mmCIF file of C-alpha atoms in Angstrom:
data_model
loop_
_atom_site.group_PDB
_atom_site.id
_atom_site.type_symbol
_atom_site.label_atom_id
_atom_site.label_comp_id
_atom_site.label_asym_id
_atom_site.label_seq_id
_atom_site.Cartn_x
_atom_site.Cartn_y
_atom_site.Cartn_z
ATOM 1 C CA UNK L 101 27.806 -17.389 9.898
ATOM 2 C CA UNK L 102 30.532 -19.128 8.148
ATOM 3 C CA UNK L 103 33.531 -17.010 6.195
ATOM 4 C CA UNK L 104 32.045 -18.187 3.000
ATOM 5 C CA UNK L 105 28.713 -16.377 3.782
ATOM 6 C CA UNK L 106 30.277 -13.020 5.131
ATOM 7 C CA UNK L 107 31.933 -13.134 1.559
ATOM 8 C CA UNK L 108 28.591 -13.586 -0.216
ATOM 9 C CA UNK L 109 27.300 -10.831 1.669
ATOM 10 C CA UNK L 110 29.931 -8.414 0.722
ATOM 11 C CA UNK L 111 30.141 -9.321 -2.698
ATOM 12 C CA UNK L 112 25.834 -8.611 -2.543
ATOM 13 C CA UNK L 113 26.592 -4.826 -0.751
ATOM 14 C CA UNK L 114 28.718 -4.167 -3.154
ATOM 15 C CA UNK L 115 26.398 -4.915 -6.250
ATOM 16 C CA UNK L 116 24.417 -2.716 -4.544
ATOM 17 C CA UNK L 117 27.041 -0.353 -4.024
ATOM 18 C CA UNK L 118 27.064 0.084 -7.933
ATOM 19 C CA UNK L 119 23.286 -0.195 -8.693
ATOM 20 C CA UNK L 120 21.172 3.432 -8.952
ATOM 21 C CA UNK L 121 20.245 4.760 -5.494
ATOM 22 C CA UNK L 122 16.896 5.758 -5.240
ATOM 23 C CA UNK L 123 16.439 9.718 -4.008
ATOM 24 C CA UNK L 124 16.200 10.076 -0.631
ATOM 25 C CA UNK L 125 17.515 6.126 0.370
ATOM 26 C CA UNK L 126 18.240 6.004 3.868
ATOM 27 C CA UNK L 127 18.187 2.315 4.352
ATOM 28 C CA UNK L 128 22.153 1.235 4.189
ATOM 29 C CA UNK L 129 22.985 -2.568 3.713
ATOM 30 C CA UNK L 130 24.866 -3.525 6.667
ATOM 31 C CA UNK L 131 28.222 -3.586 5.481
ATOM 32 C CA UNK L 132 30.556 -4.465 8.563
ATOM 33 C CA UNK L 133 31.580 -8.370 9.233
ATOM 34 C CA UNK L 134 29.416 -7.965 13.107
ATOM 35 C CA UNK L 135 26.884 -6.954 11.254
ATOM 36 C CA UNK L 136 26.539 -9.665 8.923
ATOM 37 C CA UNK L 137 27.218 -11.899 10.736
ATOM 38 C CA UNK L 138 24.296 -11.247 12.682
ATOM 39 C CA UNK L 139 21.760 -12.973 10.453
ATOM 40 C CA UNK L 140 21.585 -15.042 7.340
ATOM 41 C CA UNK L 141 22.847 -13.924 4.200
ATOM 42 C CA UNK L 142 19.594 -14.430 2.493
ATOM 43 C CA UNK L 143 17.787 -12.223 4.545
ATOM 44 C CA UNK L 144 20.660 -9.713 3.928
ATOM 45 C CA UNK L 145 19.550 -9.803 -0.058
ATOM 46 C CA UNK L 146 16.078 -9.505 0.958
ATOM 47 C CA UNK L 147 17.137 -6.319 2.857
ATOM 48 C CA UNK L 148 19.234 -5.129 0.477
ATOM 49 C CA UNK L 149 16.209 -5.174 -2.031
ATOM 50 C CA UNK L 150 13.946 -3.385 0.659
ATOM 51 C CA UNK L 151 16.439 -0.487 0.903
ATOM 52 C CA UNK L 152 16.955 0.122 -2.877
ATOM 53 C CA UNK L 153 13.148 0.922 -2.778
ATOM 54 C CA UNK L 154 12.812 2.739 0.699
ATOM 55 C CA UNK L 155 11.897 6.221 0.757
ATOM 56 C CA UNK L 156 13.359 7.370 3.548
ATOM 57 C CA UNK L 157 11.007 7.630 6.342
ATOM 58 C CA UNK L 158 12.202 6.504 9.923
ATOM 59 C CA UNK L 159 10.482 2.795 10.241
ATOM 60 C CA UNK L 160 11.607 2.024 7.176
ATOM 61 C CA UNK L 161 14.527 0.555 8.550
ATOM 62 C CA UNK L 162 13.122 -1.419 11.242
ATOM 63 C CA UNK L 163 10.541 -2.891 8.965
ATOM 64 C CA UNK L 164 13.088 -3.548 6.007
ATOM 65 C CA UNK L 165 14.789 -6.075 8.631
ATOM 66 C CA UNK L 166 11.755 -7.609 10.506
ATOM 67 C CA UNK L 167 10.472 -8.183 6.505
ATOM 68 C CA UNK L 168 13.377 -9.371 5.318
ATOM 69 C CA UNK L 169 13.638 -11.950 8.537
ATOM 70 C CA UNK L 170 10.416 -13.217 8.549
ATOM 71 C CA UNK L 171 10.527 -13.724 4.477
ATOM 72 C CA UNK L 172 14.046 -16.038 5.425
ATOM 73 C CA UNK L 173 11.983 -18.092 8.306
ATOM 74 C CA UNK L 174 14.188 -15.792 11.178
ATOM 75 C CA UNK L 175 12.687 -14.624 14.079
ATOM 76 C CA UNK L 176 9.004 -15.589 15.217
ATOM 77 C CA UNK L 177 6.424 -13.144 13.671
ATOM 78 C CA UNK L 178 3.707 -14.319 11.926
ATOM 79 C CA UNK L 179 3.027 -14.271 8.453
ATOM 80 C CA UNK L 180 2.122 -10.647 7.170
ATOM 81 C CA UNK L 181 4.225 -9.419 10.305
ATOM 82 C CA UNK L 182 0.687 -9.729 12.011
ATOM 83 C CA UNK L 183 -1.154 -7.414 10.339
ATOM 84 C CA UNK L 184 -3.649 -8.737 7.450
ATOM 85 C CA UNK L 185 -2.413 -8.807 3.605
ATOM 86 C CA UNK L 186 -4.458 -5.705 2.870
ATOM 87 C CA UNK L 187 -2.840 -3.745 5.747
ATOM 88 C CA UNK L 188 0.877 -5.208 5.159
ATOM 89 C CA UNK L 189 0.227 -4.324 1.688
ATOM 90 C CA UNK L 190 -0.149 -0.704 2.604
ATOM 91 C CA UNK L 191 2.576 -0.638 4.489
ATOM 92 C CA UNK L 192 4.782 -1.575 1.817
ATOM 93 C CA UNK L 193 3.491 0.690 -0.537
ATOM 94 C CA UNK L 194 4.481 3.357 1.961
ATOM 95 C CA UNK L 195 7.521 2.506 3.005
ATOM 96 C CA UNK L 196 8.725 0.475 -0.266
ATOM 97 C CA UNK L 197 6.964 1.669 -3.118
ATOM 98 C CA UNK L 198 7.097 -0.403 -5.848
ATOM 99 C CA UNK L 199 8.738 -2.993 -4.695
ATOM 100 C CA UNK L 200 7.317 -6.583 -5.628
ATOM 101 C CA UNK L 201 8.425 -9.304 -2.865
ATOM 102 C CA UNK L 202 10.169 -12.700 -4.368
ATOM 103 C CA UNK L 203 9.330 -14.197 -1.311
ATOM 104 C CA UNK L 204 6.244 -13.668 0.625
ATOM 105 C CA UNK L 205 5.870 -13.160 3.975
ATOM 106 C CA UNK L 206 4.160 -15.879 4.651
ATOM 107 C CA UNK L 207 5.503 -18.722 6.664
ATOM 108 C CA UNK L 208 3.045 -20.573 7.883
ATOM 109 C CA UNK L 209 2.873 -18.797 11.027
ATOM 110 C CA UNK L 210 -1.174 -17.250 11.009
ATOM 111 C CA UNK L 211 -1.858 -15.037 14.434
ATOM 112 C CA UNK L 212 -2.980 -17.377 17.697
ATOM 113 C CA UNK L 213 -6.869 -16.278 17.705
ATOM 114 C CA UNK L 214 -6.760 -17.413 21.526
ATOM 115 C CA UNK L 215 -4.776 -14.258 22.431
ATOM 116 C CA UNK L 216 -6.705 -11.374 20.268
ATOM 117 C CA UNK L 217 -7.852 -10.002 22.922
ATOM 118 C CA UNK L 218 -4.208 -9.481 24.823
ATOM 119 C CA UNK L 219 -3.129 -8.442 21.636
ATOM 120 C CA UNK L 220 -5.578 -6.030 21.162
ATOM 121 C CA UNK L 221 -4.993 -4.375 24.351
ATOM 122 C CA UNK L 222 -0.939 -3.816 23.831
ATOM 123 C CA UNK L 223 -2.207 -1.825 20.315
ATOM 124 C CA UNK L 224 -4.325 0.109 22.556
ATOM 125 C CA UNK L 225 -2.071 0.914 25.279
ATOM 126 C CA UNK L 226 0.914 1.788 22.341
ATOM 127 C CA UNK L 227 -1.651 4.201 20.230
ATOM 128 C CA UNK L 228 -2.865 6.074 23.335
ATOM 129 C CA UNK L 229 1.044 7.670 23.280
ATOM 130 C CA UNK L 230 1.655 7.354 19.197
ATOM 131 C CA UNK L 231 3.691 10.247 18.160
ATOM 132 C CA UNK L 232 1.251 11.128 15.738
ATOM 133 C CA UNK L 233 3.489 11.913 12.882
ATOM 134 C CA UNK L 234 2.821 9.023 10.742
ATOM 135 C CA UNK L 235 0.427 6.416 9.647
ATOM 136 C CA UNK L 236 3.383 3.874 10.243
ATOM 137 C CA UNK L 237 2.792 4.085 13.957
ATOM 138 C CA UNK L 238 -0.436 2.096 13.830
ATOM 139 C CA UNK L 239 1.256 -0.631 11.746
ATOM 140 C CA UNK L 240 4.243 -0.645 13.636
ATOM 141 C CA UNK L 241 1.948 -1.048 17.103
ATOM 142 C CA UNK L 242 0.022 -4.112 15.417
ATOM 143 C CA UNK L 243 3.359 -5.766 14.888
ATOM 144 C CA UNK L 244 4.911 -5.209 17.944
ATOM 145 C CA UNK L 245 1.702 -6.393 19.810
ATOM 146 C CA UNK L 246 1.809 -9.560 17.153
ATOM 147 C CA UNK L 247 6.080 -9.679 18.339
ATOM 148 C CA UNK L 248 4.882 -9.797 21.914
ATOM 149 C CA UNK L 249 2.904 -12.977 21.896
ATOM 150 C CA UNK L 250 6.370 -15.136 21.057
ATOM 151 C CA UNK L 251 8.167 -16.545 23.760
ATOM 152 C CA UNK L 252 11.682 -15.083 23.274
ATOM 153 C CA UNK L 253 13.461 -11.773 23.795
ATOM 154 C CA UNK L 254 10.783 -9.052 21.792
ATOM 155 C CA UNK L 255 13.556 -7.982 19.416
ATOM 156 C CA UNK L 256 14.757 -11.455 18.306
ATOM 157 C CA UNK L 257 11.101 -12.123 17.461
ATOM 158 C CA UNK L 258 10.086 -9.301 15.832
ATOM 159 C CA UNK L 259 12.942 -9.948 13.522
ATOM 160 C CA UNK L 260 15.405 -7.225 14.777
ATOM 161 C CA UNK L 261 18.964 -7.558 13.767
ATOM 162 C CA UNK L 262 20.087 -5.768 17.389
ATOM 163 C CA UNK L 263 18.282 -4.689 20.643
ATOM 164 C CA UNK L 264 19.003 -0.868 20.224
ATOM 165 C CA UNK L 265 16.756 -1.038 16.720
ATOM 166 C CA UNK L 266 13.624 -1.717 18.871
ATOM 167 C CA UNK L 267 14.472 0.809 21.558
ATOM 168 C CA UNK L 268 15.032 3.439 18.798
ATOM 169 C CA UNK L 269 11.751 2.220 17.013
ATOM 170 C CA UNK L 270 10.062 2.828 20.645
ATOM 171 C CA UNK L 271 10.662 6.054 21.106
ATOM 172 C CA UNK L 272 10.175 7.059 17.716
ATOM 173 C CA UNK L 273 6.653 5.653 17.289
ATOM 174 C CA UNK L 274 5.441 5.872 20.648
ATOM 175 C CA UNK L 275 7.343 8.288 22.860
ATOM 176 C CA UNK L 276 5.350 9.197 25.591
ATOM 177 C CA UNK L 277 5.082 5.313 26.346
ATOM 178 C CA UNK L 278 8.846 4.792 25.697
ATOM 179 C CA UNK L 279 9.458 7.668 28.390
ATOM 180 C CA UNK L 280 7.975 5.855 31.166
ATOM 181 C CA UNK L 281 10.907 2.835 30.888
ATOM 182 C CA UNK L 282 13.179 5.500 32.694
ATOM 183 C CA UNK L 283 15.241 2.047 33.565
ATOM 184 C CA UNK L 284 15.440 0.112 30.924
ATOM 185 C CA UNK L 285 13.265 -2.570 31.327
ATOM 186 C CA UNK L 286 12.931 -5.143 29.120
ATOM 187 C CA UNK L 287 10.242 -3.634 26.290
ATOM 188 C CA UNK L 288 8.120 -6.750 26.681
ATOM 189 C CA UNK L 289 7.967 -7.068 30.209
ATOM 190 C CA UNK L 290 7.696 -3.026 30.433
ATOM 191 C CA UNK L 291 4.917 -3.414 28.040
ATOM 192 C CA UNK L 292 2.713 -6.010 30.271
ATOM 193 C CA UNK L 293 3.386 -4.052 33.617
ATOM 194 C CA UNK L 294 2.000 -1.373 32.104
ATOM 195 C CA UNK L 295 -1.336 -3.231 30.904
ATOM 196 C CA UNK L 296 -1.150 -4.179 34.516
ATOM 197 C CA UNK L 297 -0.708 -1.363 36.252
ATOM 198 C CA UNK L 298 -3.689 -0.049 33.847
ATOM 199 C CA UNK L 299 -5.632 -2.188 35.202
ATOM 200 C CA UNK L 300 -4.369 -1.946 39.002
ATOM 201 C CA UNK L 301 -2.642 -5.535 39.355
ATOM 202 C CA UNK L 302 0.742 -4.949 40.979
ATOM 203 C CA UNK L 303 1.734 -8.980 40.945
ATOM 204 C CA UNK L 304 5.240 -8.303 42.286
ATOM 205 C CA UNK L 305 5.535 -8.282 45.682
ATOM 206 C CA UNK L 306 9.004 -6.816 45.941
ATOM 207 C CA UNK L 307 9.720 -3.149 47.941
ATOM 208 C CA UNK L 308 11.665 -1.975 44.981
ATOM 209 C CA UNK L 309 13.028 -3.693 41.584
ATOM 210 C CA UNK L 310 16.465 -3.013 43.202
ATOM 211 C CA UNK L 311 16.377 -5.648 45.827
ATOM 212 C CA UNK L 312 14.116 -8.324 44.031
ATOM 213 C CA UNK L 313 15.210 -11.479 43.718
ATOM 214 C CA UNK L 314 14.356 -11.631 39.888
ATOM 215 C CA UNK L 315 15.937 -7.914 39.092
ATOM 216 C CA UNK L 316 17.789 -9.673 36.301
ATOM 217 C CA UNK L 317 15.156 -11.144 34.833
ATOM 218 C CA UNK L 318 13.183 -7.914 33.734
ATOM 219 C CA UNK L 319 16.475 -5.635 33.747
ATOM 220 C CA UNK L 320 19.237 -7.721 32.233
ATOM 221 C CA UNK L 321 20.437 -7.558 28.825
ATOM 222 C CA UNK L 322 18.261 -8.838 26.103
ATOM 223 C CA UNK L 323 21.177 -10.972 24.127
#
């Protein structure tokens, strides 16, 4: 992002800086220049709206950024974040209530009908270790299942603004699951070993991740 955009997007926190907070906000604007410059300054407005009607609850952070990406054209979801306009429309009346969207979320992008099936079995394997204290966790397992059918790193897709934001959102919604990645594998690759293992395919032929060939491949950093 060019200096001229990192201004815009200061000059846009601090409007927002001086506008009424809503009680119980919990969704900052990203204010620092690393930040920023991480995605496009229009999906910063589009999260800085998000925020000024969030109440609060944990995911509303992760969704204010995969919504506010996927509204700009960033990332890969598709359109409703995967889930259908009735259920995306819940969502936002949870986590955003009363908040009209400018832009849609709709791209363009519909779901891949070819891979239901594959998707429906990463919701499964996510809501059989939901934490159980919110209805958020069954949205936020249909979008990471939608996240998982794109081709690049699962946080880029989803619409993520850093790698730790879907850890976090892991272990928040689905802890028991998130507990089992004791090293860090890559959340989309942990994800289908899992469905694997479930099923009692163990591809890799390996002795141990430690001395496979390909270690870096499901281990290395997701940047």
């Amino acid at each position: 992002m060019n200096a001229s955009a990192i201004h815009a997007a200061r000059q846009l926190t601090d409007q927002q800086d001086a506008a009424p907070k809503r009680s119980g906000l919990s969704v900052p604007v990203p204010r620092t220049p690393a930040a920023v410059a991480g995605h496009d300054v229009r999906a910063t407005a589009r999260y800085a709206e998000l925020a000024q009607h969030a109440t609060g609850e944990p995911n509303a952070e992760a969704f204010a950024c995969m919504i506010a990406s996927l509204c700009t054209g960033a990332g890969a979801m598709p359109d409703w974040l995967g889930l259908d306009p009735a259920a995306f429309g819940c969502l936002l009346a949870h986590h955003f209530p009363g908040l009209r969207l400018h832009t849609p979320p709709c791209v363009g992008r519909p779901l891949d009908p070819t891979r239901n099936d594959e998707r429906h079995e990463l919701v499964e394997l996510m809501l059989m270790d939901k934490a159980g204290d919110s209805p958020s966790e069954v949205w936020m397992a249909h979008v990471v299942a939608a996240g998982c059918l794109a081709s690049d790193h699962l946080w880029q897709d989803l619409g993520l603004w850093q790698r730790t934001d879907l850890s976090a959102l892991m272990r928040r919604n689905f802890p028991a699951l998130a507990a089992r990645n004791v090293k860090d594998m890559k959340w989309k690759r942990f994800l289908y070993k899992q469905l694997c293992e479930a099923e009692g395919i163990y591809a890799c032929r390996a002795p141990s991740c430690e001395v496979c060939s390909d270690y870096h491949v499901c281990f290395g950093p997701e940047d």
